[in-house]
Coordinates of C-alpha atoms and ligand atoms in Angstrom, one line a residue:
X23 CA -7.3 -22.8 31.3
X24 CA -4.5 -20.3 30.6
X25 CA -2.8 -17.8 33.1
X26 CA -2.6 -15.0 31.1
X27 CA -0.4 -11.3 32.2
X28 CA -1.9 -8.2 31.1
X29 CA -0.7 -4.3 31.9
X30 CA -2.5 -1.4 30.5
X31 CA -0.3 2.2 31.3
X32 CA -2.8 5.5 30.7
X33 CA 0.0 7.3 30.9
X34 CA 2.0 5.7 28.1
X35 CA 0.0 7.3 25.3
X36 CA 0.0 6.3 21.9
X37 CA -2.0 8.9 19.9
X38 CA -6.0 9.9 19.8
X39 CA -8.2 6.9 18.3
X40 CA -9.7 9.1 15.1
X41 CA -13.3 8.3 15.1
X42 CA -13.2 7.0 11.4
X43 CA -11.2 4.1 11.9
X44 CA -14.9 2.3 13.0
X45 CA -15.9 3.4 9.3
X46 CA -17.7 1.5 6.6
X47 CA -17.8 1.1 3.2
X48 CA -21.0 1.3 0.9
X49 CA -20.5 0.2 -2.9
X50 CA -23.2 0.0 -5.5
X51 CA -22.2 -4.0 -5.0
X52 CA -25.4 -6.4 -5.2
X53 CA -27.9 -5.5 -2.4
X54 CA -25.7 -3.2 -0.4
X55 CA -27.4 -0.4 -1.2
X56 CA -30.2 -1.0 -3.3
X57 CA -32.5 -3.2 -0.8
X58 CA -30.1 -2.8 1.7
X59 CA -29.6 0.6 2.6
X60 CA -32.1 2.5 0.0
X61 CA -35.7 1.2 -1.0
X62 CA -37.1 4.4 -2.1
X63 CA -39.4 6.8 -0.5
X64 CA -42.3 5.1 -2.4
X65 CA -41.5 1.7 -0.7
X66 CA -43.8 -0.4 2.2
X67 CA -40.5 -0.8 4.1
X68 CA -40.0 2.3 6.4
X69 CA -37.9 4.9 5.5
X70 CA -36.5 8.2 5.9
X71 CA -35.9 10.0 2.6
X72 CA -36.0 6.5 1.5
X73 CA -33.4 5.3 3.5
X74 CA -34.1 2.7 5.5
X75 CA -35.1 3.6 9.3
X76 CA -33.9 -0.1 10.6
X77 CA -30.7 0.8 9.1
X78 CA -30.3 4.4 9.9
X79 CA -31.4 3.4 13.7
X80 CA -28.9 0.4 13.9
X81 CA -25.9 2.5 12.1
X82 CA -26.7 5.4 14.5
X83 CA -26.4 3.5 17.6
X84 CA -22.9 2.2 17.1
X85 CA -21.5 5.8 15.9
X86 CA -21.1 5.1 11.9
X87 CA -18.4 8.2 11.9
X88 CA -17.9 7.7 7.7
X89 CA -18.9 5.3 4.7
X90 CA -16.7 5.1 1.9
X91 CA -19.2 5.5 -1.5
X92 CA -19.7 4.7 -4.1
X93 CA -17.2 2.2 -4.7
X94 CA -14.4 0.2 -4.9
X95 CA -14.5 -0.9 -8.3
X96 CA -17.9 0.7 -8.9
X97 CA -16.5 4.3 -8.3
X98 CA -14.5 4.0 -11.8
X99 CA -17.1 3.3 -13.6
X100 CA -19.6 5.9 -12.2
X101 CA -20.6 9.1 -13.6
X102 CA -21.5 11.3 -11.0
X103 CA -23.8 13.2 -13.5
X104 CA -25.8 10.3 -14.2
X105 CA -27.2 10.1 -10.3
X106 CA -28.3 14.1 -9.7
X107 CA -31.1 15.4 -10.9
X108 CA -34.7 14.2 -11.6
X109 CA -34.9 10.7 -11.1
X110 CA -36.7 9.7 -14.5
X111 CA -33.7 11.7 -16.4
X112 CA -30.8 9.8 -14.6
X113 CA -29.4 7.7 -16.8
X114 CA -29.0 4.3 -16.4
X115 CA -25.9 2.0 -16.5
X116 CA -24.9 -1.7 -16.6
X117 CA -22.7 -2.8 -13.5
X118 CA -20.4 -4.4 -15.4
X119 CA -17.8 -5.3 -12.0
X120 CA -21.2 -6.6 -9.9
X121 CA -23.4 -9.1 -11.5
X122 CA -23.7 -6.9 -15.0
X123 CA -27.0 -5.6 -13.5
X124 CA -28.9 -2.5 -14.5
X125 CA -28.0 0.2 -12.0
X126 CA -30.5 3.1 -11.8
X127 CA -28.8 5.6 -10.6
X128 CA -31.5 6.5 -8.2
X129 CA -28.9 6.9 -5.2
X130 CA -26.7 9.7 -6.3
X131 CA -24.9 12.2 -4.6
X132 CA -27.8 13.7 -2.7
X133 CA -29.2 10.3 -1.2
X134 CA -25.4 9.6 0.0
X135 CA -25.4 12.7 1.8
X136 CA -28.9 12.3 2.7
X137 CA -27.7 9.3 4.5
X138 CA -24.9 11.0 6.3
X139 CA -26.8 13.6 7.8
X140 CA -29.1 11.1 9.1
X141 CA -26.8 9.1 11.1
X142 CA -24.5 11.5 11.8
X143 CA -21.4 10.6 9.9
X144 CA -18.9 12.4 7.1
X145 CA -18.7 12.2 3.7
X146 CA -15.6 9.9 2.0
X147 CA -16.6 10.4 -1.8
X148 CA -14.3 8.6 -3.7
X149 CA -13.9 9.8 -7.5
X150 CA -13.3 7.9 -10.8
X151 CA -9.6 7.8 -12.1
X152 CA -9.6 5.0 -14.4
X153 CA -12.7 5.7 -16.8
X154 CA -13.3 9.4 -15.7
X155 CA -11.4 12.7 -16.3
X156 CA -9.8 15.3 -13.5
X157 CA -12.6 17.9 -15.1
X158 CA -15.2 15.4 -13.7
X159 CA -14.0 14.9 -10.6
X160 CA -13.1 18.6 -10.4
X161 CA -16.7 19.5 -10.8
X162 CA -18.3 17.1 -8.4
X163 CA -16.1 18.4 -5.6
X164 CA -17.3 22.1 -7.1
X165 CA -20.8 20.9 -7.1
X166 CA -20.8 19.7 -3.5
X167 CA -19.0 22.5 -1.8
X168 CA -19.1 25.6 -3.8
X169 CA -21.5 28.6 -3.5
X170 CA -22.4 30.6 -6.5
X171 CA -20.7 29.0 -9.3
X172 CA -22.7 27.2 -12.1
X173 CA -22.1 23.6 -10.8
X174 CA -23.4 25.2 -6.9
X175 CA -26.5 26.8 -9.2
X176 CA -27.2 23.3 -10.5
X177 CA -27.2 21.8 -7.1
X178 CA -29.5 24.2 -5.7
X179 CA -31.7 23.9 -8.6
X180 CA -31.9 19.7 -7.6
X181 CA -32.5 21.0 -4.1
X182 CA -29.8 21.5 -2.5
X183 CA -29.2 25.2 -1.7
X184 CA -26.3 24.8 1.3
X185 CA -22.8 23.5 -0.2
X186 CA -22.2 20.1 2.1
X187 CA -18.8 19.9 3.6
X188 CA -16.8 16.5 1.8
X189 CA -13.7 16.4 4.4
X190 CA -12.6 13.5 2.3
X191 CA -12.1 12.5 -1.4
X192 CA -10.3 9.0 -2.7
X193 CA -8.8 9.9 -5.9
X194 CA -9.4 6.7 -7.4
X195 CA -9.6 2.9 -6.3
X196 CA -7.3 0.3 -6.7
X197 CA -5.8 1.5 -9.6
X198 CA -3.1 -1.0 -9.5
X199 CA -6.1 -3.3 -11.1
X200 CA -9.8 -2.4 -11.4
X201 CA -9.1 1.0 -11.4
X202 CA -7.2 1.1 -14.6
X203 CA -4.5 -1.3 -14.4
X204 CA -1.9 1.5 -13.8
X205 CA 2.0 0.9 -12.7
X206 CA 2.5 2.9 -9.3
X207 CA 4.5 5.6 -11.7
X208 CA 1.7 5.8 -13.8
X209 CA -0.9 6.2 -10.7
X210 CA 1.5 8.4 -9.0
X211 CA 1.6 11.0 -11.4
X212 CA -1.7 10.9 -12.3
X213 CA -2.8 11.2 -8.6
X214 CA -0.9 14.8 -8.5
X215 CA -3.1 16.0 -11.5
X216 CA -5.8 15.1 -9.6
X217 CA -4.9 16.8 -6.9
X218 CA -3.9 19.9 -8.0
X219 CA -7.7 20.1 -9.4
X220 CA -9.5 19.4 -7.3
X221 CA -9.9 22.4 -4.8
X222 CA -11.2 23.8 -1.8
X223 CA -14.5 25.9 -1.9
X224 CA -15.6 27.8 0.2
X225 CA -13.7 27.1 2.8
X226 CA -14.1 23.5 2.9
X227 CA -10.9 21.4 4.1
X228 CA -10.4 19.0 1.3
X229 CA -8.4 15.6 2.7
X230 CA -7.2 13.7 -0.7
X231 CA -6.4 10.7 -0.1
X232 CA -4.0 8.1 -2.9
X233 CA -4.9 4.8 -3.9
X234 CA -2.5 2.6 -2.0
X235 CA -1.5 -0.7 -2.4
X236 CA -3.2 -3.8 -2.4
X237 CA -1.8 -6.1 0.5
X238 CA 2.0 -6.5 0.8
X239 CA 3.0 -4.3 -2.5
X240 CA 5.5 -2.2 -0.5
X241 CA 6.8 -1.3 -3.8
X242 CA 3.7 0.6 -4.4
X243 CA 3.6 1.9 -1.3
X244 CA 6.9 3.3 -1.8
X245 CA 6.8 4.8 -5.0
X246 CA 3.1 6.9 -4.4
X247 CA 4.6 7.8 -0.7
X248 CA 7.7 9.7 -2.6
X249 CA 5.3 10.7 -5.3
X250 CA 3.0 12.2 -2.7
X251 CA 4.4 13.5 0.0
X252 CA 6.0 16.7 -1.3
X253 CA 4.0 19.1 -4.0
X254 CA 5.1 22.0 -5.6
X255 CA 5.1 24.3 -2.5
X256 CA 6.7 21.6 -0.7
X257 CA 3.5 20.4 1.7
X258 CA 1.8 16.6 0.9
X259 CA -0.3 16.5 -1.6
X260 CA -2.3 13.9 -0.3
X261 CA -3.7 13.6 3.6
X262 CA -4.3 10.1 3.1
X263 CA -3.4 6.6 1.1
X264 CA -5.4 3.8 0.9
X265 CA -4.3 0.4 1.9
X266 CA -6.8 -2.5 0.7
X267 CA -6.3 -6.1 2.9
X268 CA -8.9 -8.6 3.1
X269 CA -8.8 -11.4 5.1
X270 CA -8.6 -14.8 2.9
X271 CA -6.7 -17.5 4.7
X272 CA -6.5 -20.2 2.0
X273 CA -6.7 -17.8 -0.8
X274 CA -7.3 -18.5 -4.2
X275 CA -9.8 -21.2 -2.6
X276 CA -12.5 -19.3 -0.6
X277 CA -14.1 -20.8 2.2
X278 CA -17.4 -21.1 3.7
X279 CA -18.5 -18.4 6.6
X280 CA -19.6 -20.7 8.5
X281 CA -18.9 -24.5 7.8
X282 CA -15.4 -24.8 8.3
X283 CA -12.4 -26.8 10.0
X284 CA -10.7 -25.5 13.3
X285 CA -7.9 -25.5 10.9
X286 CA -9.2 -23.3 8.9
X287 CA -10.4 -21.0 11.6
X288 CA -6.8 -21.2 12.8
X289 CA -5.5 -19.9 9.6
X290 CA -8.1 -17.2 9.4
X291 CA -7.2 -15.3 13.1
X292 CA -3.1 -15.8 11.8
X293 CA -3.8 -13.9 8.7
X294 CA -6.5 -11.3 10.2
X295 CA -3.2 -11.4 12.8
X296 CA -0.8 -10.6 9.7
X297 CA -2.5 -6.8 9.5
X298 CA -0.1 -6.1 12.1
X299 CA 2.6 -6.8 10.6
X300 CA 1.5 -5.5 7.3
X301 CA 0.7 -2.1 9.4
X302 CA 3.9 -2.1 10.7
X303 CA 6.0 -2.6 7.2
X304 CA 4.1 0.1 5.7
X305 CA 4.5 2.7 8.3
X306 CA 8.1 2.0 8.2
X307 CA 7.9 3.4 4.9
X308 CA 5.5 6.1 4.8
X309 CA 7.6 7.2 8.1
X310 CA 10.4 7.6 5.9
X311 CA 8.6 10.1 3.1
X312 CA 6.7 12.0 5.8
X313 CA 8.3 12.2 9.2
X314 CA 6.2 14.7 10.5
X315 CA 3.2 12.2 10.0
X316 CA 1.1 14.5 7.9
X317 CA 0.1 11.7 5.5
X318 CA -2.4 9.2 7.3
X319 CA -2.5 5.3 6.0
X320 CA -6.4 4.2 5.6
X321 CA -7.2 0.6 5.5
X322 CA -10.0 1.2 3.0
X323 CA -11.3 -2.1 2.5
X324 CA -10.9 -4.8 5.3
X325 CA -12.9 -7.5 6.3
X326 CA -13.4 -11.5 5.6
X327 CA -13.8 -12.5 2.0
X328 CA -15.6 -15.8 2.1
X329 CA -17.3 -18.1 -0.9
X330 CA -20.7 -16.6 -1.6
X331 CA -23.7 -18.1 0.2
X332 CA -24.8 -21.2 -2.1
X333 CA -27.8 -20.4 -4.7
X334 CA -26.6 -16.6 -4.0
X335 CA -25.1 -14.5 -7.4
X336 CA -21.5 -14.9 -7.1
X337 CA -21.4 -11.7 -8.6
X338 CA -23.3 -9.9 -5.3
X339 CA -20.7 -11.1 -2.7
X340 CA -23.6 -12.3 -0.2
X341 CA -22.1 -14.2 2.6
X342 CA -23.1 -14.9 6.3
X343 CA -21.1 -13.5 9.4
X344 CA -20.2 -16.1 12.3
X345 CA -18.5 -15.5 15.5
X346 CA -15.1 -16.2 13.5
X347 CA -15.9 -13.0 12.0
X348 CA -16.5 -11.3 15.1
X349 CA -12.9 -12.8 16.1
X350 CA -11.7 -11.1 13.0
X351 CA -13.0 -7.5 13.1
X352 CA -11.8 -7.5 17.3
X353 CA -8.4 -8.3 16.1
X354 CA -7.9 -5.7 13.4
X355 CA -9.8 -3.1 15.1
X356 CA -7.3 -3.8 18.3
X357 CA -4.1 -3.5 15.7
X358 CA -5.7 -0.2 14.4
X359 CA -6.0 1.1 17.8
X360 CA -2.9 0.3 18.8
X361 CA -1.0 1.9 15.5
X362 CA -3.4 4.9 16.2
X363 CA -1.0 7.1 15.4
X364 CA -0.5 6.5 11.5
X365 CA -3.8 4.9 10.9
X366 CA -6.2 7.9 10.5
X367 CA -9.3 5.6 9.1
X368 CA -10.5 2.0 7.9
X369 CA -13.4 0.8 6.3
X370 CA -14.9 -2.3 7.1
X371 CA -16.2 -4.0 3.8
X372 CA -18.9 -3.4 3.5
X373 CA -22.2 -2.4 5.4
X374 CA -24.9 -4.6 4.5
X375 CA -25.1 -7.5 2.4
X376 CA -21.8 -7.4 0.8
X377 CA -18.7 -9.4 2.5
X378 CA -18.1 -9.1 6.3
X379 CA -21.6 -6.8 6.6
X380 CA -22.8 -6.0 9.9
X381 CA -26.3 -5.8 8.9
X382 CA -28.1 -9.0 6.9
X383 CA -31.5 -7.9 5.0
X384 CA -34.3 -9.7 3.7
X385 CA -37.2 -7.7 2.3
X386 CA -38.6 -5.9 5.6
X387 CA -36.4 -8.1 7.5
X388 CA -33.1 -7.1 9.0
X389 CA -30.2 -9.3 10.9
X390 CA -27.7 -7.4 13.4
X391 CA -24.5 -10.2 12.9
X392 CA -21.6 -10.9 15.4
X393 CA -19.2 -8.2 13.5
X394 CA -22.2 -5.2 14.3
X395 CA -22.0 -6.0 17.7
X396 CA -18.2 -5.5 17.8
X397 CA -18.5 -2.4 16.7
X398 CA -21.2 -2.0 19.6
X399 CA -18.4 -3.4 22.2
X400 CA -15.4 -0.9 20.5
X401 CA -17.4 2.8 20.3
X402 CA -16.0 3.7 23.1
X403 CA -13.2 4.0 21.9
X404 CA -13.8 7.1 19.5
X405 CA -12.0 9.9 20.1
X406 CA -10.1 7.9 23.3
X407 CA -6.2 8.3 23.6
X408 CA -5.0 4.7 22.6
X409 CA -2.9 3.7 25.7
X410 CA 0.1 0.9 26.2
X411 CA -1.2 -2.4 26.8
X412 CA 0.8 -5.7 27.2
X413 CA -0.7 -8.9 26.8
X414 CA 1.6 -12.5 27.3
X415 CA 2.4 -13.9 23.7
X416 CA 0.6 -17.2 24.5
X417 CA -0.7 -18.9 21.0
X418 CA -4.2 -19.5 20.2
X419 CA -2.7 -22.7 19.0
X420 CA 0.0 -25.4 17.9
X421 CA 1.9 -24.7 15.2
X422 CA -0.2 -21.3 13.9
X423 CA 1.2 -17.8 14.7
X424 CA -1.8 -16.2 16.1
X425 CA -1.6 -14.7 19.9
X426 CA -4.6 -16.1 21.8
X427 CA -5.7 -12.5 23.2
X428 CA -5.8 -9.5 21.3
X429 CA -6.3 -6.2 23.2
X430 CA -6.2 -2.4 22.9
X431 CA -7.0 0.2 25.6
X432 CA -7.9 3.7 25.5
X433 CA -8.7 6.6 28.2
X434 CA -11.3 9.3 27.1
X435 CA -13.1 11.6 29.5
X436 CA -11.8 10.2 32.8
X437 CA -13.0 6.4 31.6
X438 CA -10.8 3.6 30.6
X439 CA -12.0 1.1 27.9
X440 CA -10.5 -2.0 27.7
X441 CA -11.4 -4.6 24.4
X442 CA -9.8 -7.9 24.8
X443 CA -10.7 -11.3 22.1
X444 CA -9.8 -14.6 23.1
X445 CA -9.4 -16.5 19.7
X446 CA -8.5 -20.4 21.3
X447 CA -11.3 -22.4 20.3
X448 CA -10.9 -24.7 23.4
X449 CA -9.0 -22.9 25.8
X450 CA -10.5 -20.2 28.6
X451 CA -7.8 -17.5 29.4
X452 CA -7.6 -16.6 33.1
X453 CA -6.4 -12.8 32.9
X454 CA -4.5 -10.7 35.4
X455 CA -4.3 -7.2 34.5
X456 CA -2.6 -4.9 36.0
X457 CA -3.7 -1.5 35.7
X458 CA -1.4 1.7 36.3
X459 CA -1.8 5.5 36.7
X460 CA -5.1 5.3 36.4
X461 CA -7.2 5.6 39.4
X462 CA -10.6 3.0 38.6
X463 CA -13.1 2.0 41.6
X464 CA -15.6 0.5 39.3
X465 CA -15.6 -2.1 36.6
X466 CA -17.9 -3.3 34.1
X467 CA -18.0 -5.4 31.3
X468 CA -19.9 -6.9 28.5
X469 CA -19.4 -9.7 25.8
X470 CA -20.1 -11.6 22.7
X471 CA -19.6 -15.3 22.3
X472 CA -20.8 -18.7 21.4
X473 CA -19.7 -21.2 19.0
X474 CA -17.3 -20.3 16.7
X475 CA -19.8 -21.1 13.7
X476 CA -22.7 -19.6 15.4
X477 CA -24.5 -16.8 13.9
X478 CA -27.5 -14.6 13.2
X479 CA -29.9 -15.2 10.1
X480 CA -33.8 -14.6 9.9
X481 CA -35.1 -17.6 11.9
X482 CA -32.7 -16.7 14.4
X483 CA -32.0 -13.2 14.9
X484 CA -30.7 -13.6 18.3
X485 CA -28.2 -16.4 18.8
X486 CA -25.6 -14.3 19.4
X487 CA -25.6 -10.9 21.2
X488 CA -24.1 -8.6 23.6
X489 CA -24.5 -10.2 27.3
X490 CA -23.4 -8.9 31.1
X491 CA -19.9 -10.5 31.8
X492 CA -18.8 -10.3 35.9
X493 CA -14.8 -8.4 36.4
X494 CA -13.7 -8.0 39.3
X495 CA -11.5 -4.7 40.7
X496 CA -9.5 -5.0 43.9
X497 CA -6.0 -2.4 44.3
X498 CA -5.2 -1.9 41.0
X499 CA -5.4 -5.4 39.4
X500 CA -8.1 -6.6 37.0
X501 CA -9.2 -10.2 36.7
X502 CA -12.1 -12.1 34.4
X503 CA -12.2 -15.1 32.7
X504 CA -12.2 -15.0 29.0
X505 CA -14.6 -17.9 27.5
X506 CA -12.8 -19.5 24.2
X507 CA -14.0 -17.7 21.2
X508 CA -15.6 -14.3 22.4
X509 CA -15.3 -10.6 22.1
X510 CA -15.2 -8.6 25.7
X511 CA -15.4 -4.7 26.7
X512 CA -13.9 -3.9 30.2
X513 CA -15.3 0.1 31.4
X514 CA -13.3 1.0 34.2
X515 CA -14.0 4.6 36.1
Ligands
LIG621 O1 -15.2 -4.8 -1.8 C1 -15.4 -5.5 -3.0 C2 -14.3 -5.1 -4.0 O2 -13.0 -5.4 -3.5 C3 -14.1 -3.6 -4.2 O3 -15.0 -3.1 -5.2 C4 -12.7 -3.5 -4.7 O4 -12.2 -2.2 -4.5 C5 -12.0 -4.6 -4.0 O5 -11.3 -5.4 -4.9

């Protein structure tokens, strides 16, 4: 067992925790939404609007504030044409990124908002640079949120009278490669185009947000930041840019999800650490271009990318979702927390069946894995004020980089939430917290955690979920015992 020092200071505030950085990502990617998300209204499976109510029910209850759609790659290739309209007009297209399938177009524009308004979340279209024009993105933002113009006629006409509000809109994705293959110069320049078309209606508040760069390409980040940051009238042109980071510890090779060495696990929490430090480095710069911290940084994409589940199409990016996992989403949702301040959003990659889902589907089946119940442990922290919080630098292990506990803490409404992971794969961590300006007489707590290679699939749904965990409260100091490998919440009132 390790003794481990913790101090969380409510007064010490970092900045409010923006709702979207719990958000998802959705792409037309194998059976993410087709299956996954969307059956149809005319399918056996229940649904709302032909959504799926298992999904809609299980997104609702941990607070989906946004999904990122249609893609990734997908978005520059899609027409946003082709998916309005009668469905036996929509044209149909070959998803040349994902597998080469033939994509229907039967989830357009008004099934993605459909899904929004039932489960409560925002809209984050993100348009087609690399095979599309600025006229075409121009229009869909005019057909979504205008009133009385041709485009606002046509929606109504497919049954959609009301404009929707779209508060945000990628101008591109990862244009640096599948988006076009573009030097940052290139992108930047093209971004401003975009920009400058693609207007507020009707009185809809319009947050355009850059691609941004892919990893550790400060370079890019630098060049679009100065590109950016100043338009014509001397305000940013862009309220957010998009940082993509996955999670691969022995990149090119993948790994499995869930047959792997303690090495390997090792290596995965030290680069799921490294967002930090990625976070950090690209602040540095954007603080530099906007000082007045107008421009947000979005992690887009984030998440584990492991080898596809074997007999799977390695085209559909199917994997399964372990307590590893788990370990990984607590860590970078603690970093984001804690750089609250220029991180306005994230998107875990991606929903269902895709990468690090937090929702597995089979037919009428459907699998909650250890990374949806994370986001069940963290909601409270939505809309919190991230607060200091000091944890000892003990390592998980020899010779690898990563801390054994990650935390964050926030204070919303007169309750504190704590969130604390304990990545050792051996070792329990005995923590003393101390816990100032803030006056708690009650503590609770919940957590996930098993085996590190323990997870959820269809025979066993169940193997690893949310369970009571005993804190105790006495003057102002906070104890527990952190089990190796496991994901805790600490409510303190
Ligand atoms: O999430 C899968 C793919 O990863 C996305 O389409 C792309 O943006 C990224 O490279």
């Amino acid at each position: 067992m390790k003794h481990i020092s913790m101090l969380v200071n409510a007064r010490d505030v970092i900045a409010r925790i923006r709702p979207e950085i719990y958000g998802h990502f959705a792409e037309h990617l194998g059976r993410c939404i087709y299956g996954g998300i969307f059956v149809g209204e005319n399918s056996p499976i229940p649904n709302v609007k032909g959504i799926r109510k298992d999904v809609i029910d299980a997104f609702r209850h941990i607070q989906v504030p946004t999904i990122r759609w249609p893609g990734g790659c997908f978005a520059e290739e899609y027409h946003w044409q082709d998916g309005v309209g009668p469905l036996e007009n929509r044209k149909k297209m070959v998803n040349i990124n994902w597998g080469a399938v033939v994509e229907d177009n039967s989830f357009g524009t008004h099934e993605y908002m459909a899904l929004c308004e039932l489960i409560g979340s925002r809209p984050y279209i993100n348009g087609n640079v690399g095979s599309g024009t600025v006229q075409e993105m121009a229009e869909w933002v005019e057909y979504m949120t205008a009133v009385g113009t041709p485009l606002a006629e046509q929606r109504k006409a497919n049954g959609q009278a009301e404009p929707w509000k779209v508060p945000f809109l990628g101008v591109g994705n990862e244009n640096w490669g599948c988006g076009g293959e573009m030097t940052a110069e290139t992108y930047a320049a093209e971004f401003r185009r975009y920009a400058a078309f693609c207007r507020e209606h009707n009185g809809n508040h319009l947050c355009r947000i850059a691609c941004g760069p892919s990893s550790a390409d400060f370079g890019w980040m630098e060049t679009v930041m100065k590109a950016i940051s100043k338009g014509w009238g001397g305000y940013p042109l862009a309220g957010g840019i998009d940082l993509h980071y996955y999670t691969m510890p022995i990149h090119p090779k993948m790994d499995s999800a869930t047959q792997f060495t303690d090495a390997e696990h090792y290596a995965t929490m030290d680069s799921a650490f490294y967002c930090d430090e990625l976070l950090t480095r690209h602040t540095g710069i954007m603080d530099r271009y906007d000082p007045e911290n107008k421009v947000g940084l979005i992690i887009g994409e984030w998440g584990c990318w492991h080898e596809v589940e074997p007999g799977t199409n390695p085209g559909f990016l199917y994997q399964q979702n372990a307590m590893r996992d788990a370990l990984v989403a607590a860590i970078h949702l603690n970093i984001f927390n804690r750089h609250a301040k220029r991180v306005m959003m994230a998107n875990l990659a991606q929903t269902v069946n895709v990468l690090q889902a937090i929702l597995l589907t089979d037919g009428d089946q459907l699998v909650k894995t250890p990374t949806y119940y994370v986001f069940d442990l963290y909601k409270a922290h939505q809309n919190g004020a991230a607060v200091y919080c000091y944890t000892d630098d003990e390592k998980a292990a020899e010779g690898y980089k990563a801390p054994m506990i990650s935390s964050s803490c926030s204070v919303k409404d007169g309750v504190m939430t704590l969130t604390l992971a304990n990545c050792s794969l051996t070792e329990e961590a005995a923590i003393d917290c101390g816990v100032h300006h803030f006056a708690a007489t009650e503590a609770s707590a919940r957590i996930l955690t098993g085996d590190v290679r323990a997870f959820n699939d269809f025979d066993h749904p169940e193997d690893v979920v949310i369970r009571p965990f005993d804190v105790t409260l006495t003057g102002g100091r906070l104890t527990l015992t952190l089990p190796p490998c496991s994901v805790a919440e600490v409510t303190l009132r």
